[in-house]
Short mmCIF file of C-alpha atoms in Angstrom, two decimals:
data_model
loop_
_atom_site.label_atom_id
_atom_site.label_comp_id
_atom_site.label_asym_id
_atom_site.label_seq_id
_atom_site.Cartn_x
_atom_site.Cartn_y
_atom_site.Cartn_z
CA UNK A 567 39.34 -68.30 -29.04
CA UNK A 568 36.95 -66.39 -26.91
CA UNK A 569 37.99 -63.00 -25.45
CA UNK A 570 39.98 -63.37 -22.46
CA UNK A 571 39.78 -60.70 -19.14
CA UNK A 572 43.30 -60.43 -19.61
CA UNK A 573 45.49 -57.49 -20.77
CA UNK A 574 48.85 -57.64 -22.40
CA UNK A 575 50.67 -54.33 -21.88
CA UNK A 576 53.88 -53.42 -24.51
CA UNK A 577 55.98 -51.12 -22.20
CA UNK A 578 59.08 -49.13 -23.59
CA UNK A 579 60.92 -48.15 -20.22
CA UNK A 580 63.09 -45.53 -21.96
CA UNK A 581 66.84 -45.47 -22.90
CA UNK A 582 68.47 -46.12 -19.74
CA UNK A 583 67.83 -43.23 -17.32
CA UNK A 584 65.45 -44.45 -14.72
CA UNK A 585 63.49 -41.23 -14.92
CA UNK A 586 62.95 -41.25 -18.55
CA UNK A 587 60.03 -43.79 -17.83
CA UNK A 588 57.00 -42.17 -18.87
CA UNK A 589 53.84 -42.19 -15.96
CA UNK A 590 52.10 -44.51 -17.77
CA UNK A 591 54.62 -47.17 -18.03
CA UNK A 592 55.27 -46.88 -14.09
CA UNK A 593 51.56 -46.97 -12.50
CA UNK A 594 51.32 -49.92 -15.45
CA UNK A 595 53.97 -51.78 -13.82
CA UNK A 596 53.02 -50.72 -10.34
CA UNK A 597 49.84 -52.93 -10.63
CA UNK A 598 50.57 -55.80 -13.58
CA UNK A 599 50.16 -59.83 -12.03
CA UNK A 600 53.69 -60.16 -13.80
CA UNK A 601 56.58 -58.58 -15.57
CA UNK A 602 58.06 -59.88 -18.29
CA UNK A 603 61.49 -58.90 -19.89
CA UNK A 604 63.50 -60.21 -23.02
CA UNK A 605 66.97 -62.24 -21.95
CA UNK A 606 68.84 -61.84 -25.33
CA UNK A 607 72.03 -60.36 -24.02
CA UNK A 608 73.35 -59.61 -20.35
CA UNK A 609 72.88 -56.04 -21.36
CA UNK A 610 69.48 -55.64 -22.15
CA UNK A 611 68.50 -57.84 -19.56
CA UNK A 612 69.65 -55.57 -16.28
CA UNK A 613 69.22 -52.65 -17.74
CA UNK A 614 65.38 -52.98 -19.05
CA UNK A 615 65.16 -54.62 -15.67
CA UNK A 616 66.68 -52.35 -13.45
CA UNK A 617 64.92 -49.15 -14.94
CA UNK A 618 61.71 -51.07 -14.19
CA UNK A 619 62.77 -52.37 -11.07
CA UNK A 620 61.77 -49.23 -8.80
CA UNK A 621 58.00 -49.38 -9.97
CA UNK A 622 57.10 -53.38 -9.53
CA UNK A 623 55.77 -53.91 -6.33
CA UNK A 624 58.17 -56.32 -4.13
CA UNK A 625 55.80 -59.40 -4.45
CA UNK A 626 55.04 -59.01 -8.33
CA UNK A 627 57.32 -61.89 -10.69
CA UNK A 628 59.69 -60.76 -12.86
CA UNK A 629 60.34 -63.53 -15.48
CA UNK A 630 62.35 -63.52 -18.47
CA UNK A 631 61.67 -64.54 -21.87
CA UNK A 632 64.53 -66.22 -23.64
CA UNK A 633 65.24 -65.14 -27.42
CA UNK A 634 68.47 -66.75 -28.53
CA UNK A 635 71.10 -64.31 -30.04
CA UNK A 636 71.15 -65.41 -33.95
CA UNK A 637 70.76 -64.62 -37.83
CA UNK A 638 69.02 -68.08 -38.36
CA UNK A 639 65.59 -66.77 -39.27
CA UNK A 640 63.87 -70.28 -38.41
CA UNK A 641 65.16 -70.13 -34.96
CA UNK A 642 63.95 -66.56 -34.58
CA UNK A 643 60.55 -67.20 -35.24
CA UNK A 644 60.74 -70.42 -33.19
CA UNK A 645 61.16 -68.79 -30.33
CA UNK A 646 59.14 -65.84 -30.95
CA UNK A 647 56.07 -67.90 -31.45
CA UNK A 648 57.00 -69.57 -28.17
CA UNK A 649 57.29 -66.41 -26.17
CA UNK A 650 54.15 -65.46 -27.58
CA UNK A 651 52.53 -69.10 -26.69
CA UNK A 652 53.63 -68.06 -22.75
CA UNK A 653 52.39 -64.74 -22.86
CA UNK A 654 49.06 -65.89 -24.58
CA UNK A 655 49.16 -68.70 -21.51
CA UNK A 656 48.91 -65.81 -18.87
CA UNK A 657 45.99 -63.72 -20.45
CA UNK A 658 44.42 -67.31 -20.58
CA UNK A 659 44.56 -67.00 -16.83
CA UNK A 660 42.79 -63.24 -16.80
CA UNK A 661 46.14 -62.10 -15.66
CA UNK A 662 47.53 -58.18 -16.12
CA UNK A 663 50.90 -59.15 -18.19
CA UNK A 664 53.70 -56.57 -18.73
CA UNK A 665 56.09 -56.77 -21.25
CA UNK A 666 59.07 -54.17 -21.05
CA UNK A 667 61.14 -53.54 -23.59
CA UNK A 668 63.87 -50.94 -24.03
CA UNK A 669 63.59 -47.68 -25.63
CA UNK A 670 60.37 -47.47 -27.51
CA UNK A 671 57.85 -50.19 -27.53
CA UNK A 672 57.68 -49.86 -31.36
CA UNK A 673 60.89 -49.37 -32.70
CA UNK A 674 63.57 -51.97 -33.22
CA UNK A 675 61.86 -53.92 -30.33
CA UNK A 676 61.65 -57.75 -29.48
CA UNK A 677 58.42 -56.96 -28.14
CA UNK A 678 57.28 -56.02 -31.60
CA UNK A 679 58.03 -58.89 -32.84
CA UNK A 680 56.21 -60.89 -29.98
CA UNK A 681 52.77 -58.70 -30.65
CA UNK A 682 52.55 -59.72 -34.18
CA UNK A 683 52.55 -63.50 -33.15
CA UNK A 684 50.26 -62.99 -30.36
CA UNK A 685 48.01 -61.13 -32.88
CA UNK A 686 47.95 -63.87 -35.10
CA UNK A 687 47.54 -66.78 -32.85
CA UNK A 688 44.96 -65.05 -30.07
CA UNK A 689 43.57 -62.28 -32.05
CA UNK A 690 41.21 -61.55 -29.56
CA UNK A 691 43.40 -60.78 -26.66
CA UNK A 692 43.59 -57.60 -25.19
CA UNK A 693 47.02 -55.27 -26.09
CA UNK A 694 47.55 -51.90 -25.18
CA UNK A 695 50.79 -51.21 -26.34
CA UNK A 696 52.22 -47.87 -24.03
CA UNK A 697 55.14 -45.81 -25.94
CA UNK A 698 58.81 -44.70 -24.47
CA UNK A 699 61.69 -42.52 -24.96
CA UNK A 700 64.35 -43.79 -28.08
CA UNK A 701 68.35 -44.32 -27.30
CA UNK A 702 68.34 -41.68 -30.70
CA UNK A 703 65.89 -39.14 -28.59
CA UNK A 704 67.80 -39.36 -25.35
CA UNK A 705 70.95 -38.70 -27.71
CA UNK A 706 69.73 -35.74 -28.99
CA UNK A 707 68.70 -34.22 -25.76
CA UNK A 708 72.12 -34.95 -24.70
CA UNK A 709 73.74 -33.17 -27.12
CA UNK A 710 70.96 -29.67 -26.93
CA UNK A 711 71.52 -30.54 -30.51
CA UNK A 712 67.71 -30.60 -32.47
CA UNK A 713 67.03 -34.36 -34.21
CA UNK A 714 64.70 -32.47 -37.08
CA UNK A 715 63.49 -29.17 -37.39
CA UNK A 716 60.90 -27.15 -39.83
CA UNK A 717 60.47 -29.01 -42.86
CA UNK A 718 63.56 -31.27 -42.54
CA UNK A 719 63.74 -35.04 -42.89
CA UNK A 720 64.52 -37.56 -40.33
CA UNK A 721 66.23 -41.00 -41.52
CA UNK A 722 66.46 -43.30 -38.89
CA UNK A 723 68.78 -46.71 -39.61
CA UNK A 724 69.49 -50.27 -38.65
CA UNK A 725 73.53 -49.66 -38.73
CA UNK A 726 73.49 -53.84 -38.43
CA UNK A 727 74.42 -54.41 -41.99
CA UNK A 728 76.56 -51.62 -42.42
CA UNK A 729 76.32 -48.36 -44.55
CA UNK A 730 74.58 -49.95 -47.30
CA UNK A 731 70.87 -49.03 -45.75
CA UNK A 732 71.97 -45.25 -46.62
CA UNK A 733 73.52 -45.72 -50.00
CA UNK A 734 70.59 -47.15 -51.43
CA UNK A 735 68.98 -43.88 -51.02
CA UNK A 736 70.06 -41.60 -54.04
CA UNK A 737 69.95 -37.96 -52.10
CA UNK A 738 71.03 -37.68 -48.40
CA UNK A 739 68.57 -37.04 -45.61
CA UNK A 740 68.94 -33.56 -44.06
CA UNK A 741 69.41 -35.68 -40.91
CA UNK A 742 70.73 -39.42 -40.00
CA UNK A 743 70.44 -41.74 -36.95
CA UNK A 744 72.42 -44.77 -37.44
CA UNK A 745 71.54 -47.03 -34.43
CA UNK A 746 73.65 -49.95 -33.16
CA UNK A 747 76.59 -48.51 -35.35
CA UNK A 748 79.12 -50.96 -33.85
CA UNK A 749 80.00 -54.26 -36.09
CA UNK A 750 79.85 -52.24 -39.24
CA UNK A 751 81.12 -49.23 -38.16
CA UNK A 752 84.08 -48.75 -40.50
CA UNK A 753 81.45 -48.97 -43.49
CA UNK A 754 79.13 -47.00 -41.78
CA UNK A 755 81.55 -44.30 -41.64
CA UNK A 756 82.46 -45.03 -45.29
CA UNK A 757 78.86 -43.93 -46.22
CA UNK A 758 78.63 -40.58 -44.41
CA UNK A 759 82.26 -39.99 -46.18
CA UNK A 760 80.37 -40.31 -49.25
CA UNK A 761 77.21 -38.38 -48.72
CA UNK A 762 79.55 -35.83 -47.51
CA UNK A 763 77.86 -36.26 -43.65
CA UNK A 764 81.20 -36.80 -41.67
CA UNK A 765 81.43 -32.95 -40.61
CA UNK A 766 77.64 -33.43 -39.28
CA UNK A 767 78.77 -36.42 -37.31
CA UNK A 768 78.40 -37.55 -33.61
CA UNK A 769 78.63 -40.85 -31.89
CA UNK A 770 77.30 -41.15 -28.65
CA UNK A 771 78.30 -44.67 -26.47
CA UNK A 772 76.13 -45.43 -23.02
CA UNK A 773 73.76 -42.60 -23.84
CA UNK A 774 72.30 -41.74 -20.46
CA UNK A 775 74.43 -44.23 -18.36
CA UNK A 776 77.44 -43.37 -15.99
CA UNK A 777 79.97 -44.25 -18.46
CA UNK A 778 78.34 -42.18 -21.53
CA UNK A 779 80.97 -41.10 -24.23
CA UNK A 780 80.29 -38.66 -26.61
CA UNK A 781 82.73 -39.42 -29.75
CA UNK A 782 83.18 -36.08 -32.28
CA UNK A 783 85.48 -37.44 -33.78
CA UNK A 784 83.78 -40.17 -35.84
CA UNK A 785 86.03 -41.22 -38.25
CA UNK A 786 88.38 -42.52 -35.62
CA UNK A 787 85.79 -45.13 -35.06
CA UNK A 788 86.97 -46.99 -37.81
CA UNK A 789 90.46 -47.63 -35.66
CA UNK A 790 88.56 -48.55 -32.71
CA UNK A 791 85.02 -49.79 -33.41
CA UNK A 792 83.10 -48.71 -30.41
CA UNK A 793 80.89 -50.86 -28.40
CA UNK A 794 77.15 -52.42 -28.21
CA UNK A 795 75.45 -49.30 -26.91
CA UNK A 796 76.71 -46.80 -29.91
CA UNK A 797 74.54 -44.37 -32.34
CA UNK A 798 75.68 -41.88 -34.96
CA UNK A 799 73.59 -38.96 -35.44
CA UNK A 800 74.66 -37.17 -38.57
CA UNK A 801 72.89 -33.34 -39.77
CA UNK A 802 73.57 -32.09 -43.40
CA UNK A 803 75.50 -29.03 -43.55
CA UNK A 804 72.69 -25.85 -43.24
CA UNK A 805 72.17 -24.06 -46.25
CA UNK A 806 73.90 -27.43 -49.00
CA UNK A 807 71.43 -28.40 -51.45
CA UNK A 808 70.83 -31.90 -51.67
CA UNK A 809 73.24 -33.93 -51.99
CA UNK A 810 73.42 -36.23 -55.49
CA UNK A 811 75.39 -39.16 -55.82
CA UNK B 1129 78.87 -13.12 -20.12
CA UNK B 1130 79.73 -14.90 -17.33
CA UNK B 1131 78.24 -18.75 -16.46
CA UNK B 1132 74.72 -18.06 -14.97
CA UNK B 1133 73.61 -20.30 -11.82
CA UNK B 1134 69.96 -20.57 -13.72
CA UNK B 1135 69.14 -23.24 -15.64
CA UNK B 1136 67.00 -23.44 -18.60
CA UNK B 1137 65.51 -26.96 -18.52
CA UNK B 1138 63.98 -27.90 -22.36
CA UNK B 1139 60.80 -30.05 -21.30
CA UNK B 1140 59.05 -32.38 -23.97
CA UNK B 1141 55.71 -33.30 -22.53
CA UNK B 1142 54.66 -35.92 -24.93
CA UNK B 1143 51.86 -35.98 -27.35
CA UNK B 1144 48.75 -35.37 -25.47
CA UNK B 1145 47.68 -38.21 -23.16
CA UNK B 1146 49.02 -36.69 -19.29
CA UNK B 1147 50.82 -40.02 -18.68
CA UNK B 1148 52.51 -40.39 -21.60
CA UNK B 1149 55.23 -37.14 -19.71
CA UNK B 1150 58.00 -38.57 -18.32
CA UNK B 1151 59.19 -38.72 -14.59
CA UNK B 1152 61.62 -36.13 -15.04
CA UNK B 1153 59.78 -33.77 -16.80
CA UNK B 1154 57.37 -34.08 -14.45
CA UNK B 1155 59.99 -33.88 -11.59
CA UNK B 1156 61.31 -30.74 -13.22
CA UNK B 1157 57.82 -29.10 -13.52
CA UNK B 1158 57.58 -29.71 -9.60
CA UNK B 1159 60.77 -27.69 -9.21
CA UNK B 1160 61.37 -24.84 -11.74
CA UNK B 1161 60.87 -21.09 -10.77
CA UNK B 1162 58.91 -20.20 -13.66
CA UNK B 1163 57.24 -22.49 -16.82
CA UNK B 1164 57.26 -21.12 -19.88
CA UNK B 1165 55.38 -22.19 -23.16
CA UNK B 1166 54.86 -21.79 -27.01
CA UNK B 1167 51.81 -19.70 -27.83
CA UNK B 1168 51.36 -20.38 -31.27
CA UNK B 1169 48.13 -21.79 -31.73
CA UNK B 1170 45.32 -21.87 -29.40
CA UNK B 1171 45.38 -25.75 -29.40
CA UNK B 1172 49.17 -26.15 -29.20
CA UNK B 1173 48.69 -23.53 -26.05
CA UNK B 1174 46.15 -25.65 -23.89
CA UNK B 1175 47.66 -29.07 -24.89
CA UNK B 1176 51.14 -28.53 -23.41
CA UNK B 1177 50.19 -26.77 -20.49
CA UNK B 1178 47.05 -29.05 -19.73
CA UNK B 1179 49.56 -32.07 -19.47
CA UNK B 1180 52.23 -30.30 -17.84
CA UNK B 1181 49.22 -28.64 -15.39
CA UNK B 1182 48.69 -31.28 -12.62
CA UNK B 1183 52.79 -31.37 -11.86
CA UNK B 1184 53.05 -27.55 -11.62
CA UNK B 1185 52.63 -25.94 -7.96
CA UNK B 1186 50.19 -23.29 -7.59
CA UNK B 1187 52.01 -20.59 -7.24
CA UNK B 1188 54.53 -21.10 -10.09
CA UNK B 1189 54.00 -19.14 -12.85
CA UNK B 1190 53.40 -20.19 -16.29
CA UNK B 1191 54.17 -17.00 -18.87
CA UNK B 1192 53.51 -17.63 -22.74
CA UNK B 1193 56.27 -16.95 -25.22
CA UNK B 1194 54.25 -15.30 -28.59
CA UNK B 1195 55.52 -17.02 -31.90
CA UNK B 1196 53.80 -15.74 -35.05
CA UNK B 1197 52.23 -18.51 -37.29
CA UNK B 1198 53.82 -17.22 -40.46
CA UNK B 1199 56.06 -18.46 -43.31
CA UNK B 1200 58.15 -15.02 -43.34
CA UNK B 1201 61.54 -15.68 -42.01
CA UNK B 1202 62.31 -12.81 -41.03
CA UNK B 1203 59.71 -12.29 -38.30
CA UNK B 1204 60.27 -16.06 -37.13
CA UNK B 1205 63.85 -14.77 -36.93
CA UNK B 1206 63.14 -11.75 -34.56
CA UNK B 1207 60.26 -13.81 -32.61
CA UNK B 1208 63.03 -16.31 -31.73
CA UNK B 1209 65.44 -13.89 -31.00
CA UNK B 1210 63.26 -12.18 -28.08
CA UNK B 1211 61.85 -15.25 -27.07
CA UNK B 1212 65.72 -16.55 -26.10
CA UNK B 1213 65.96 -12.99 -24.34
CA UNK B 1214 63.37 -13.39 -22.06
CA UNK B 1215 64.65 -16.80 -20.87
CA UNK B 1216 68.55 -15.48 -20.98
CA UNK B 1217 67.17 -12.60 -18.46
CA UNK B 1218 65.28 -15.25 -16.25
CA UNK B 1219 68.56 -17.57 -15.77
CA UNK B 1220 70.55 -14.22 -15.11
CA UNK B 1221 68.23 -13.96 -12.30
CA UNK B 1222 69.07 -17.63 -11.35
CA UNK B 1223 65.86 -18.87 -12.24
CA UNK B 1224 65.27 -22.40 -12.57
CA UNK B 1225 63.63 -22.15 -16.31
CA UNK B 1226 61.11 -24.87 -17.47
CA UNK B 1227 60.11 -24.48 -21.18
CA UNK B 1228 57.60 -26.99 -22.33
CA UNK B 1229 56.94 -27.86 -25.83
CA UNK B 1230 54.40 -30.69 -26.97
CA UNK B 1231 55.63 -34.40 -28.19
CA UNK B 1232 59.76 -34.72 -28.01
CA UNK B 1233 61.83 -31.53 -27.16
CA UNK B 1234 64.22 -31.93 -30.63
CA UNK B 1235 61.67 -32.96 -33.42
CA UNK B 1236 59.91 -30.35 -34.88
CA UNK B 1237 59.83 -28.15 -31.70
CA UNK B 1238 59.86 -24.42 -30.76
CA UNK B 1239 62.36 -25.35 -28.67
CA UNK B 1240 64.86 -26.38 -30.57
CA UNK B 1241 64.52 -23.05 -32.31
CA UNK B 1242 64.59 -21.29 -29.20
CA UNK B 1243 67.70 -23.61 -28.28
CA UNK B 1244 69.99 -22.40 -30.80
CA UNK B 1245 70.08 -18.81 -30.21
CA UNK B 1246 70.01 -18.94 -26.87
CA UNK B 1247 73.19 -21.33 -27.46
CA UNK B 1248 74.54 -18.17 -29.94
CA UNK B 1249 73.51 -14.72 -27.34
CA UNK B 1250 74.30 -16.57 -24.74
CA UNK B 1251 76.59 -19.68 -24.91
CA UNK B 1252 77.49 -20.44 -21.24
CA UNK B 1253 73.72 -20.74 -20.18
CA UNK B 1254 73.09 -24.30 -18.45
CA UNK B 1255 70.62 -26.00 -20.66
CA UNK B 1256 69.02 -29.64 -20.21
CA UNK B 1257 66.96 -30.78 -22.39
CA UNK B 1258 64.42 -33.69 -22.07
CA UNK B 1259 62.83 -36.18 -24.40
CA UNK B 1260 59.45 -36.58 -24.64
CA UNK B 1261 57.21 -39.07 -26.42
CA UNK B 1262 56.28 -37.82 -29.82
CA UNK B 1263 52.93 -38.08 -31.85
CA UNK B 1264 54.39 -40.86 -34.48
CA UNK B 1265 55.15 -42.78 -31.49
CA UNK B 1266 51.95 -42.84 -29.58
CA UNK B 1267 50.21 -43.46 -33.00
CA UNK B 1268 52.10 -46.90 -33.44
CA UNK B 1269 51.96 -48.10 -30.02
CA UNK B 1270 48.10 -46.74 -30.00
CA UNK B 1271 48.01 -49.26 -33.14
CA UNK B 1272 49.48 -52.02 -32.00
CA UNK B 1273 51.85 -52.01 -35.19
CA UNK B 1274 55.44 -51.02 -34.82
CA UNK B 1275 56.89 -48.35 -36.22
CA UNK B 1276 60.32 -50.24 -37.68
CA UNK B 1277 61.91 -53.44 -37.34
CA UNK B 1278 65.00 -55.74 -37.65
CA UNK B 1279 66.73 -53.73 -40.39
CA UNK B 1280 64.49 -51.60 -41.74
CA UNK B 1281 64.35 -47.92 -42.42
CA UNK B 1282 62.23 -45.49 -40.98
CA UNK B 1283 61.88 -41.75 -42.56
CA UNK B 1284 60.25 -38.78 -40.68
CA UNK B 1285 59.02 -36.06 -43.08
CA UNK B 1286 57.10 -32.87 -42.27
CA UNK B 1287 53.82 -33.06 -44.19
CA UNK B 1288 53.63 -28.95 -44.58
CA UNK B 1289 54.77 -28.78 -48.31
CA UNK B 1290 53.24 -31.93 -49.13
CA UNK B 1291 54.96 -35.03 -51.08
CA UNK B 1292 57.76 -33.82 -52.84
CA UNK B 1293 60.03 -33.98 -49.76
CA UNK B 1294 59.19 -38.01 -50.65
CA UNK B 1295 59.52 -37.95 -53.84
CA UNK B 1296 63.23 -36.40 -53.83
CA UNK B 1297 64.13 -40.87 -52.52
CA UNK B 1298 64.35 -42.53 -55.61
CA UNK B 1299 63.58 -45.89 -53.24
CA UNK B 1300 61.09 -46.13 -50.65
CA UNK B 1301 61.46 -46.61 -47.33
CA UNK B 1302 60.61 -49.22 -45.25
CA UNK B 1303 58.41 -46.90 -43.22
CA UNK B 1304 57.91 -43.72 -43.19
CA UNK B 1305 55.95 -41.04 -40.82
CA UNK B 1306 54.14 -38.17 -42.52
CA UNK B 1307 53.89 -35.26 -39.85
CA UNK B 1308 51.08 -32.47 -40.39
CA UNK B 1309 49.22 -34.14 -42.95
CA UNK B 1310 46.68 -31.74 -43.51
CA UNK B 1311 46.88 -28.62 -45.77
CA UNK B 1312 48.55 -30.76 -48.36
CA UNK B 1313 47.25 -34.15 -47.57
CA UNK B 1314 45.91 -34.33 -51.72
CA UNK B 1315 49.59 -34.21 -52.78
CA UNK B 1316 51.23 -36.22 -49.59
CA UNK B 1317 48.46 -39.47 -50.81
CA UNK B 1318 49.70 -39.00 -53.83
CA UNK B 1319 53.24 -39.29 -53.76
CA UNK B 1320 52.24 -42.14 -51.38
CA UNK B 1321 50.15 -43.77 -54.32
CA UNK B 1322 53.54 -43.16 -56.43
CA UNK B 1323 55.63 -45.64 -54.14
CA UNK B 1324 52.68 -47.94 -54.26
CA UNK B 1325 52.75 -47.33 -50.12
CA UNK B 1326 48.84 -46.46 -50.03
CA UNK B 1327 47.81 -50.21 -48.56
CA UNK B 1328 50.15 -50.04 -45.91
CA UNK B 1329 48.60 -46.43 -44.89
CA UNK B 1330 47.06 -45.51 -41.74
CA UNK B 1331 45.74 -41.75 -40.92
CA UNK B 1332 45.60 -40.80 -37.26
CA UNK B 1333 43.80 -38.00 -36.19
CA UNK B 1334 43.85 -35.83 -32.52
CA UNK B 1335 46.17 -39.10 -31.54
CA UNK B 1336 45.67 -40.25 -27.64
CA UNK B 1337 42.99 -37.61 -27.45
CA UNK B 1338 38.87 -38.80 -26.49
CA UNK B 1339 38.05 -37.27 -30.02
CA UNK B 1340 40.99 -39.53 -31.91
CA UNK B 1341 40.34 -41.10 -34.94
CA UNK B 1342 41.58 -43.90 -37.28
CA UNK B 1343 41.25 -43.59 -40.90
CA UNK B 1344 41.99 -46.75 -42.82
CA UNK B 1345 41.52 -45.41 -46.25
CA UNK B 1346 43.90 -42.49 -46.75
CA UNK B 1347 43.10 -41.78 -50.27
CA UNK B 1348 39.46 -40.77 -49.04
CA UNK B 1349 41.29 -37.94 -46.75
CA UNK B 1350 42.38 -36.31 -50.79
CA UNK B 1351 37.96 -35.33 -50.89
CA UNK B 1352 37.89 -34.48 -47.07
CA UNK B 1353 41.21 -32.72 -45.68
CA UNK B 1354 41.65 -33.50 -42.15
CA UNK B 1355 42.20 -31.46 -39.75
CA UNK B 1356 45.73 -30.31 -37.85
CA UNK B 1357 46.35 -32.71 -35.14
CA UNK B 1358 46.85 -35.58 -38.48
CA UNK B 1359 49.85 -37.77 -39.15
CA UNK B 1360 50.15 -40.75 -42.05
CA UNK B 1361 51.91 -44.01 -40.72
CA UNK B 1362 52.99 -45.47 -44.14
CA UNK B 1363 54.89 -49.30 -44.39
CA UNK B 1364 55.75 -51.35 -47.47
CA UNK B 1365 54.21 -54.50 -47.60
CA UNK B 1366 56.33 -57.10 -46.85
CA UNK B 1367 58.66 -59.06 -49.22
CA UNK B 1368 58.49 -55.96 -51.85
CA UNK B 1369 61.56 -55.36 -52.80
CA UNK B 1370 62.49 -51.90 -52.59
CA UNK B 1371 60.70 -49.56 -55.01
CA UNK B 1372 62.31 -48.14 -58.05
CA UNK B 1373 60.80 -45.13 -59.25
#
C-alpha cells in the first residue's frame, strides 16, 4: 500500500466536562472531513459525542462505529478489524478522519485497539494520535486530593475482573486507581480490606457530570454496587511501611 | 479564618506542546488576578509559563514561587509553608489565584505540595484544581502505542532513586511508566532487564518538544545518561504470563 494524503487523528475528548478538551483536540475537530465515535453503549456514545459536539463544524459527519458489547474474543477482533477496514477506507480517499474516544486516547480506549489493526493492515497511513484528560485525573482534581507525589507509586487497574489484578501484587502500591469498579465491586473492596487500603478509600460516580457522587464510605458499596461510571482511588496510610501479605 | 471570596485555581498546563492545555485552564488563565508558578529549575520555569503565556492578558501578573532543589526535608518543609502563605494572603485579598504547574496538577506536582498546607493553614480557602495532560501520556499518544489496555495494569514510578521502587513487585506489570529517568537510568534498565521488560522499552526524551527524541534501545542510555526531560515506557510482551521473580 502506497502512502495515502490522508491523516487519521486518535482524539481523547476528556472525562466528561466539555472544557476538559485539550486545544488540540478542538481546532483538530474543528477542521477533520469526518468524525468518528465508538457506539458500544448508550453512554459512551452521547457523552464522547456531546463533549465533541461544540467544536465540529455544522456540515462535518459524525458517524459511529459499532463495537458489539461482549467477552467473545473472536467477535472483538471481528469487528475491530472492520472498524479499522472503514477508517483505512477514508484515508484511501485523502480524507482528515477523527476518531474520539473518551478520556485518554491511550488508556483503556477502543480507539487503541482500532490503531493497532490499522497499523497492521495500512502501515503506511498517517496517525497522529492527540492525548486527553483520564476519568482517574479528573477524579483527583475533584477531590484537591494529589494522585502521586515525590517518589510514590501510581497503580492504575482494570476493576473488570474484580480485586484479583491487586492481589497478585505481593506489596501494596502507595496509591490505587481502580477504574470501572462496578460488577466486581464487592471483591474489589475485599482486596483493599486486605492490603489494609479501605481507610485510603474514595469512590467517585459521574466524575465531572451533573449527577457526580462522591462515595467515602466505600465499603458500603458492597450493599449497593454503584453504577457504570464508578472509580476507587485508594492512598496508603502516610508514614506505613509497605505493606506484606 | 473566615471563608475567603478568592479562589485559588490549581492549573495543570500539560507537558509542553501549547495545545496540549486544556480549555479551562486556558479559560482560567484569561481570568485570574494574578498567575503564579514553580521556580525550581530554569527549564521547569520557562516551560509552564511559555504554554500558559499566549492565554494570559498583558497586564496580569505572573510572580514566581522559589522552591529549593534539595533532598533536605526540612527546607522543602518551610519552602512549602511560605509558598501557601503568599497565595493564602492573595485570596484574603479576593484574588482570583492561578497557579500553574507543568503536565497534570496531582502527579508529581508542586502543587499538590502546595495544596496540602494550604488545605492545613487555611482550610476554608476555595480551591479548584484542574487536570492537565501529563508527560507519560503525550509520550504514548506521540507513539502511537497505548499506554494500557482491556485488563491490564499500568504502574507509575518516579525514576529519582532508580529501580528498586520496581523491584519491591514480586510480578510485573503489564506496563509500567518510569518518570525522571535520568540520574539513575543505569539501575532503572536494570531492574527493567530483571523483569525481562527491556524489549518492550521505549526512552523518550524533551517529549512534544522540536528537540524530542526516541530511543529504541534503552540499555544503550546505562553508557550515555540522558538528560532530565526523560521517561521509560516499559510493556510486557504479549502472552507472557506474568513474571515471577
Amino acid at each position: 500500500m502506497t502512502r495515502q494524503s490522508g491523516i487519521l487523528y486518535g482524539l481523547g475528548v476528556g472525562p466528561g466536562d466539555p472544557e476538559l478538551i485539550t486545544l488540540k483536540a478542538a481546532r483538530i475537530l474543528n477542521s477533520a472531513d469526518v468524525v468518528y465515535a465508538a457506539a458500544s453503549t448508550k453512554n459512551s456514545y452521547s457523552l464522547a459525542v456531546s463533549i465533541a459536539r461544540p467544536h465540529i463544524p455544522d456540515l462535518t459527519p459524525v458517524k459511529m462505529l459499532q463495537f458489539p458489547m461482549t467477552s467473545d474474543r473472536d467477535k472483538k477482533i471481528t469487528a475491530w478489524k472492520k472498524n479499522a477496514g472503514i477508517l483505512i477506507e477514508e484515508l484511501k480517499r485523502s480524507k482528515i478522519v477523527a476518531f474520539i474516544t473518551l478520556g485518554d486516547a491511550m488508556t483503556y480506549s477502543t480507539y487503541g485497539y482500532v490503531l493497532q489493526y490499522i497499523q497492521e493492515l495500512a502501515p503506511n497511513v498517517s496517525v497522529i494520535s492527540v492525548p486527553g484528560i483520564t476519568s482517574y485525573q479528573a477524579a483527583s482534581a475533584c477531590l484537591n486530593k494529589p494522585l502521586v507525589e515525590s517518589e510514590e507509586s501510581l497503580l492504575i487497574l482494570s476493576g473488570v475482573s474484580g480485586g484479583d489484578c491487586l492481589r497478585k501484587y505481593a506489596v501494596a502500591p502507595d496509591n490505587l486507581v481502580f477504574m470501572k469498579s462496578y460488577r466486581n465491586v464487592k471483591d474489589i473492596v475485599s482486596s483493599l480490606e486486605e492490603y489494609d487500603l479501605v481507610d485510603g478509600s474514595v469512590a467517585i460516580q459521574n466524575c465531572g457530570l451533573p449527577e457526580q457522587e462522591i462515595v467515602d464510605d466505600v465499603q458500603g458499596l458492597k450493599d449497593s454496587p454503584p453504577n457504570y461510571w464508578t472509580l476507587i482511588l485508594a492512598k496508603r496510610k502516610k508514614g506505613d511501611v509497605p505493606q506484606e501479605t
